[in-house]
Amino acid sequence: MARNLQAKLPPTDSVRLFDINTAAAERLSHEMKTQQAGGATTSVTTSAADAAKDADTIITCLPEPQHVKSTYASILSSSLRPRPQPRLFIDHSTIDPSSSRSVASTIPSHLGSFVDAPMSGGVVGATAASLTFMLGAPSDLLPRIEPILLRMGKRVLHCGPQGSGLSAKLANNYLLAIQNIATAEAMNLGVKWGLDPKVLASVINISTGKCWASEVNNPVPGVIQGAPAGRDYKGGFGIGLMRKDLRLAVLAAKEAGARLELADRAGEVYEKAEGEERCKGRDFSVVYRWLGGEEK
């Protein structure tokens, strides 16, 4: 994402990078300077606060709510000075909406505005700049935010005020978590009955059972070319990330008073599957393997 952003910015702009993995940040900066002609200048900083101090736009992408809270606390405690135009703080982290709103409330209005923009598309989408962003922000900020996001992706979906992007992302991923398990169960069931998995998938994908988990990320090896199932479930959307998103969706649902009748059982399935070495660290469609599905 940083590489695509830097490449599409003019040379008069600059990108200041920070990551706790210093070697990765240094390597990325070197690649930007040596492998790409033009674009913004780049440098590696020693802290998030250092990266943010002279920036008009701060972009963060972190694993968990506590990381987002601590990062913004460090930025705001560093005597951050106002800019001629108030800053944009764009957070791409997938966290719960309440935590995101909590962070947003700590940003003084004279310093800028905090918006949430979780994305869909994974590593492949990040590399190809084809990500979809689900944006939670005031409407009057869209003209400033969209051009930035479209340097890293191809679609921006404005979901409403701050926090709405995360609500949309978690609702979608909750549905995906359930669909993935159901698809694995249905495919396993059909194969056990003697059906050719490609035939079964073709039936599902022109019928009412059609979904992304069956059509694009089918869990049976060899059914969909390029799907993680065909490469020992490596790559793709990690089962640990799905567990995290499911947990966040459940948390947000409880806060909203929304019933999720299948959530607890789905969480157990992903927890048990990830606990087995043959499934750990693999794409979440590996649930099919955990169920005992044939992988011929």
Short mmCIF file of C-alpha atoms in Angstrom, two decimals:
data_model
loop_
_atom_site.label_atom_id
_atom_site.label_comp_id
_atom_site.label_asym_id
_atom_site.label_seq_id
_atom_site.Cartn_x
_atom_site.Cartn_y
_atom_site.Cartn_z
CA MET A 1 0.00 0.00 0.00
CA ALA A 2 2.80 2.40 0.89
CA ARG A 3 4.61 1.55 -2.33
CA ASN A 4 1.57 2.32 -4.47
CA LEU A 5 0.87 5.53 -2.56
CA GLN A 6 4.45 6.73 -2.96
CA ALA A 7 4.59 5.87 -6.66
CA LYS A 8 1.45 7.89 -7.44
CA LEU A 9 2.33 10.99 -5.45
CA PRO A 10 4.27 13.87 -7.06
CA PRO A 11 8.00 14.36 -6.28
CA THR A 12 7.10 17.43 -4.22
CA ASP A 13 5.44 15.17 -1.65
CA SER A 14 7.16 12.92 0.85
CA VAL A 15 6.30 9.62 2.56
CA ARG A 16 7.70 9.02 6.02
CA LEU A 17 7.56 5.37 7.09
CA PHE A 18 7.49 3.77 10.52
CA ASP A 19 7.13 0.13 11.48
CA ILE A 20 8.26 -1.71 14.59
CA ASN A 21 9.91 -4.09 12.10
CA THR A 22 12.71 -1.67 11.22
CA ALA A 23 14.28 -4.01 8.67
CA ALA A 24 11.02 -4.24 6.72
CA ALA A 25 10.62 -0.45 6.67
CA GLU A 26 14.22 0.04 5.56
CA ARG A 27 13.83 -2.57 2.84
CA LEU A 28 10.64 -0.97 1.55
CA SER A 29 12.22 2.47 1.51
CA HIS A 30 15.21 1.12 -0.41
CA GLU A 31 12.92 -0.53 -2.96
CA MET A 32 10.98 2.69 -3.43
CA LYS A 33 14.18 4.62 -4.10
CA THR A 34 15.84 2.10 -6.41
CA GLN A 35 13.08 0.20 -8.20
CA GLN A 36 10.60 2.97 -9.00
CA ALA A 37 11.16 6.05 -11.11
CA GLY A 38 9.53 9.22 -9.84
CA GLY A 39 7.01 9.49 -7.08
CA ALA A 40 7.30 11.05 -3.65
CA THR A 41 10.53 11.08 -1.67
CA THR A 42 10.76 8.51 1.14
CA SER A 43 12.44 8.18 4.50
CA VAL A 44 12.25 5.87 7.51
CA THR A 45 11.53 7.34 10.94
CA THR A 46 12.16 6.05 14.44
CA SER A 47 8.63 6.39 15.82
CA ALA A 48 5.03 6.95 14.82
CA ALA A 49 5.21 10.41 16.39
CA ASP A 50 8.25 11.29 14.28
CA ALA A 51 6.49 10.10 11.13
CA ALA A 52 3.42 12.18 11.94
CA LYS A 53 4.87 15.45 13.18
CA ASP A 54 5.14 17.24 9.80
CA ALA A 55 2.52 15.23 7.93
CA ASP A 56 -0.73 16.49 6.46
CA THR A 57 -2.05 12.93 6.28
CA ILE A 58 -1.31 10.13 8.77
CA ILE A 59 -2.18 6.60 7.67
CA THR A 60 -2.12 3.71 10.15
CA CYS A 61 -2.76 -0.01 9.81
CA LEU A 62 -2.40 -2.06 13.00
CA PRO A 63 -3.42 -5.52 14.27
CA GLU A 64 -5.55 -4.91 17.39
CA PRO A 65 -7.49 -2.12 19.18
CA GLN A 66 -4.80 -1.69 21.84
CA HIS A 67 -2.20 -1.03 19.14
CA VAL A 68 -4.33 1.68 17.55
CA LYS A 69 -4.97 3.33 20.93
CA SER A 70 -1.32 3.29 21.99
CA THR A 71 -0.07 4.53 18.62
CA TYR A 72 -2.39 7.52 18.56
CA ALA A 73 -1.65 8.24 22.21
CA SER A 74 2.05 8.43 21.32
CA ILE A 75 1.35 10.69 18.34
CA LEU A 76 -0.83 13.06 20.34
CA SER A 77 1.56 13.21 23.30
CA SER A 78 4.39 14.42 21.09
CA SER A 79 3.40 18.12 21.07
CA LEU A 80 1.84 17.78 17.63
CA ARG A 81 1.45 21.25 16.13
CA PRO A 82 -1.49 22.34 13.97
CA ARG A 83 -1.00 22.38 10.20
CA PRO A 84 -2.30 25.10 7.86
CA GLN A 85 -4.98 22.60 6.86
CA PRO A 86 -6.17 20.25 9.64
CA ARG A 87 -4.65 16.79 9.32
CA LEU A 88 -6.36 13.68 8.11
CA PHE A 89 -5.85 10.65 10.36
CA ILE A 90 -6.83 7.61 8.29
CA ASP A 91 -6.89 4.28 10.12
CA HIS A 92 -7.09 1.09 8.04
CA SER A 93 -7.03 -1.24 11.05
CA THR A 94 -9.85 -3.75 11.48
CA ILE A 95 -10.91 -3.13 15.08
CA ASP A 96 -14.25 -2.75 16.84
CA PRO A 97 -16.21 0.46 16.08
CA SER A 98 -16.31 1.50 19.74
CA SER A 99 -12.51 1.49 20.00
CA SER A 100 -12.27 3.45 16.77
CA ARG A 101 -14.74 6.05 18.02
CA SER A 102 -12.82 6.24 21.28
CA VAL A 103 -9.60 7.07 19.43
CA ALA A 104 -11.44 9.59 17.24
CA SER A 105 -12.68 11.39 20.36
CA THR A 106 -9.08 11.98 21.50
CA ILE A 107 -8.16 13.97 18.37
CA PRO A 108 -8.61 17.72 19.03
CA SER A 109 -10.53 19.34 16.17
CA HIS A 110 -7.79 21.91 15.58
CA LEU A 111 -5.35 19.07 14.84
CA GLY A 112 -7.54 17.22 12.37
CA SER A 113 -10.10 14.49 11.79
CA PHE A 114 -9.85 10.75 12.44
CA VAL A 115 -11.64 8.44 9.99
CA ASP A 116 -11.89 4.66 9.68
CA ALA A 117 -11.22 2.97 6.34
CA PRO A 118 -10.81 -0.80 6.72
CA MET A 119 -10.17 -2.57 3.45
CA SER A 120 -10.95 -5.73 1.57
CA GLY A 121 -8.69 -7.43 -0.94
CA GLY A 122 -5.81 -8.87 1.09
CA VAL A 123 -2.16 -8.94 0.11
CA VAL A 124 -3.02 -9.47 -3.56
CA GLY A 125 -5.25 -6.39 -3.59
CA ALA A 126 -2.69 -4.31 -1.71
CA THR A 127 0.03 -5.24 -4.19
CA ALA A 128 -2.15 -4.58 -7.23
CA ALA A 129 -3.74 -1.39 -5.81
CA SER A 130 -7.15 -3.01 -6.24
CA LEU A 131 -8.35 -2.75 -2.63
CA THR A 132 -11.88 -1.77 -1.65
CA PHE A 133 -12.10 0.68 1.25
CA MET A 134 -15.13 0.92 3.54
CA LEU A 135 -15.01 4.50 4.75
CA GLY A 136 -16.48 5.98 7.90
CA ALA A 137 -16.13 9.76 7.67
CA PRO A 138 -18.07 13.03 7.44
CA SER A 139 -19.32 13.65 3.90
CA ASP A 140 -17.48 16.97 3.62
CA LEU A 141 -14.13 15.19 3.93
CA LEU A 142 -14.73 12.84 0.97
CA PRO A 143 -13.05 15.14 -1.61
CA ARG A 144 -9.84 15.02 0.46
CA ILE A 145 -9.93 11.35 1.43
CA GLU A 146 -10.97 9.60 -1.78
CA PRO A 147 -7.98 10.65 -3.93
CA ILE A 148 -5.63 9.32 -1.24
CA LEU A 149 -7.38 5.96 -0.95
CA LEU A 150 -7.68 5.54 -4.71
CA ARG A 151 -3.90 5.64 -4.98
CA MET A 152 -3.93 2.38 -3.00
CA GLY A 153 -7.18 0.82 -4.22
CA LYS A 154 -9.86 0.93 -6.87
CA ARG A 155 -13.05 1.50 -4.87
CA VAL A 156 -14.15 3.64 -1.93
CA LEU A 157 -17.52 2.87 -0.35
CA HIS A 158 -18.69 5.67 1.94
CA CYS A 159 -20.65 3.87 4.67
CA GLY A 160 -21.58 6.85 6.83
CA PRO A 161 -20.02 8.78 9.75
CA GLN A 162 -16.87 7.78 11.60
CA GLY A 163 -17.06 4.15 12.74
CA SER A 164 -19.44 3.12 9.96
CA GLY A 165 -16.70 1.65 7.78
CA LEU A 166 -15.78 -0.79 10.52
CA SER A 167 -19.41 -1.69 11.17
CA ALA A 168 -19.85 -2.57 7.50
CA LYS A 169 -16.57 -4.52 7.40
CA LEU A 170 -17.40 -6.59 10.47
CA ALA A 171 -20.96 -7.33 9.33
CA ASN A 172 -19.59 -8.56 6.01
CA ASN A 173 -16.88 -10.65 7.61
CA TYR A 174 -19.32 -12.20 10.07
CA LEU A 175 -21.40 -13.35 7.11
CA LEU A 176 -18.28 -14.60 5.37
CA ALA A 177 -17.24 -16.59 8.45
CA ILE A 178 -20.58 -18.43 8.44
CA GLN A 179 -20.65 -18.92 4.68
CA ASN A 180 -17.16 -20.38 4.69
CA ILE A 181 -18.07 -23.05 7.24
CA ALA A 182 -21.34 -23.88 5.51
CA THR A 183 -19.58 -24.14 2.14
CA ALA A 184 -16.96 -26.49 3.57
CA GLU A 185 -19.67 -28.63 5.15
CA ALA A 186 -21.77 -28.75 1.97
CA MET A 187 -18.79 -29.63 -0.22
CA ASN A 188 -17.67 -32.32 2.23
CA LEU A 189 -21.20 -33.69 2.36
CA GLY A 190 -21.47 -33.89 -1.42
CA VAL A 191 -18.09 -35.56 -1.83
CA LYS A 192 -18.98 -38.12 0.86
CA TRP A 193 -22.13 -38.87 -1.16
CA GLY A 194 -19.96 -39.56 -4.19
CA LEU A 195 -20.43 -36.30 -6.10
CA ASP A 196 -17.60 -34.88 -8.18
CA PRO A 197 -16.59 -31.70 -6.29
CA LYS A 198 -16.35 -29.68 -9.53
CA VAL A 199 -19.84 -30.75 -10.52
CA LEU A 200 -21.20 -29.93 -7.08
CA ALA A 201 -19.50 -26.53 -7.11
CA SER A 202 -20.96 -25.75 -10.53
CA VAL A 203 -24.45 -26.62 -9.25
CA ILE A 204 -24.03 -24.45 -6.14
CA ASN A 205 -22.60 -21.55 -8.15
CA ILE A 206 -25.62 -21.29 -10.44
CA SER A 207 -28.10 -21.94 -7.64
CA THR A 208 -29.24 -20.30 -4.43
CA GLY A 209 -26.20 -21.50 -2.46
CA LYS A 210 -23.83 -19.37 -4.51
CA CYS A 211 -21.44 -17.23 -2.47
CA TRP A 212 -17.84 -16.00 -2.56
CA ALA A 213 -16.71 -18.96 -0.45
CA SER A 214 -18.01 -21.38 -3.08
CA GLU A 215 -17.37 -19.45 -6.29
CA VAL A 216 -13.99 -17.81 -5.67
CA ASN A 217 -12.45 -19.42 -2.58
CA ASN A 218 -13.85 -22.94 -2.84
CA PRO A 219 -12.30 -25.08 -0.08
CA VAL A 220 -11.83 -28.27 -2.14
CA PRO A 221 -8.42 -28.51 -3.83
CA GLY A 222 -8.60 -28.36 -7.61
CA VAL A 223 -12.11 -26.96 -7.88
CA ILE A 224 -11.15 -23.30 -8.42
CA GLN A 225 -7.83 -22.53 -10.07
CA GLY A 226 -5.77 -20.15 -7.96
CA ALA A 227 -7.74 -20.69 -4.75
CA PRO A 228 -5.64 -21.30 -1.60
CA ALA A 229 -7.00 -24.87 -1.36
CA GLY A 230 -4.90 -25.74 -4.40
CA ARG A 231 -1.65 -24.74 -2.68
CA ASP A 232 -2.07 -26.49 0.65
CA TYR A 233 -4.27 -23.60 1.86
CA LYS A 234 -1.28 -21.27 1.97
CA GLY A 235 -1.74 -17.55 1.38
CA GLY A 236 -5.19 -16.04 1.29
CA PHE A 237 -7.04 -14.83 4.41
CA GLY A 238 -5.49 -16.46 7.44
CA ILE A 239 -7.70 -18.43 9.79
CA GLY A 240 -6.30 -16.41 12.70
CA LEU A 241 -7.48 -13.18 11.05
CA MET A 242 -10.94 -14.64 10.58
CA ARG A 243 -11.04 -15.59 14.26
CA LYS A 244 -10.08 -12.04 15.15
CA ASP A 245 -12.72 -10.45 12.91
CA LEU A 246 -15.37 -12.84 14.21
CA ARG A 247 -14.46 -11.93 17.79
CA LEU A 248 -14.69 -8.22 16.98
CA ALA A 249 -18.05 -8.70 15.26
CA VAL A 250 -19.40 -10.49 18.33
CA LEU A 251 -18.14 -7.71 20.60
CA ALA A 252 -19.73 -5.03 18.44
CA ALA A 253 -22.98 -7.00 18.19
CA LYS A 254 -23.24 -7.26 21.98
CA GLU A 255 -22.75 -3.53 22.30
CA ALA A 256 -25.52 -2.96 19.75
CA GLY A 257 -27.87 -5.53 21.29
CA ALA A 258 -27.90 -7.63 18.11
CA ARG A 259 -28.36 -11.42 18.38
CA LEU A 260 -25.82 -13.59 16.56
CA GLU A 261 -27.12 -17.12 17.01
CA LEU A 262 -24.35 -18.84 15.03
CA ALA A 263 -21.42 -16.80 16.31
CA ASP A 264 -20.36 -18.93 19.28
CA ARG A 265 -20.39 -22.18 17.32
CA ALA A 266 -18.51 -20.59 14.42
CA GLY A 267 -15.91 -19.29 16.84
CA GLU A 268 -15.44 -22.79 18.24
CA VAL A 269 -14.96 -24.21 14.74
CA TYR A 270 -12.24 -21.70 13.85
CA GLU A 271 -10.55 -22.07 17.24
CA LYS A 272 -10.41 -25.85 16.99
CA ALA A 273 -9.28 -25.80 13.38
CA GLU A 274 -6.50 -23.30 14.05
CA GLY A 275 -5.40 -25.42 17.01
CA GLU A 276 -4.40 -28.26 14.68
CA GLU A 277 -0.94 -28.01 13.17
CA ARG A 278 -2.18 -29.09 9.73
CA CYS A 279 -4.53 -26.09 9.68
CA LYS A 280 -2.66 -23.44 11.66
CA GLY A 281 -1.57 -20.34 9.74
CA ARG A 282 -3.45 -21.33 6.60
CA ASP A 283 -6.32 -19.76 4.68
CA PHE A 284 -9.60 -19.94 6.58
CA SER A 285 -11.05 -22.30 3.95
CA VAL A 286 -8.86 -24.94 5.61
CA VAL A 287 -11.95 -25.63 7.73
CA TYR A 288 -12.72 -28.18 4.98
CA ARG A 289 -9.56 -30.10 5.92
CA TRP A 290 -10.46 -29.90 9.60
CA LEU A 291 -13.86 -31.43 8.80
CA GLY A 292 -12.10 -34.41 7.24
CA GLY A 293 -12.77 -33.46 3.62
CA GLU A 294 -11.07 -35.38 0.83
CA GLU A 295 -8.20 -33.52 -0.84
CA LYS A 296 -7.39 -35.78 -3.80
#
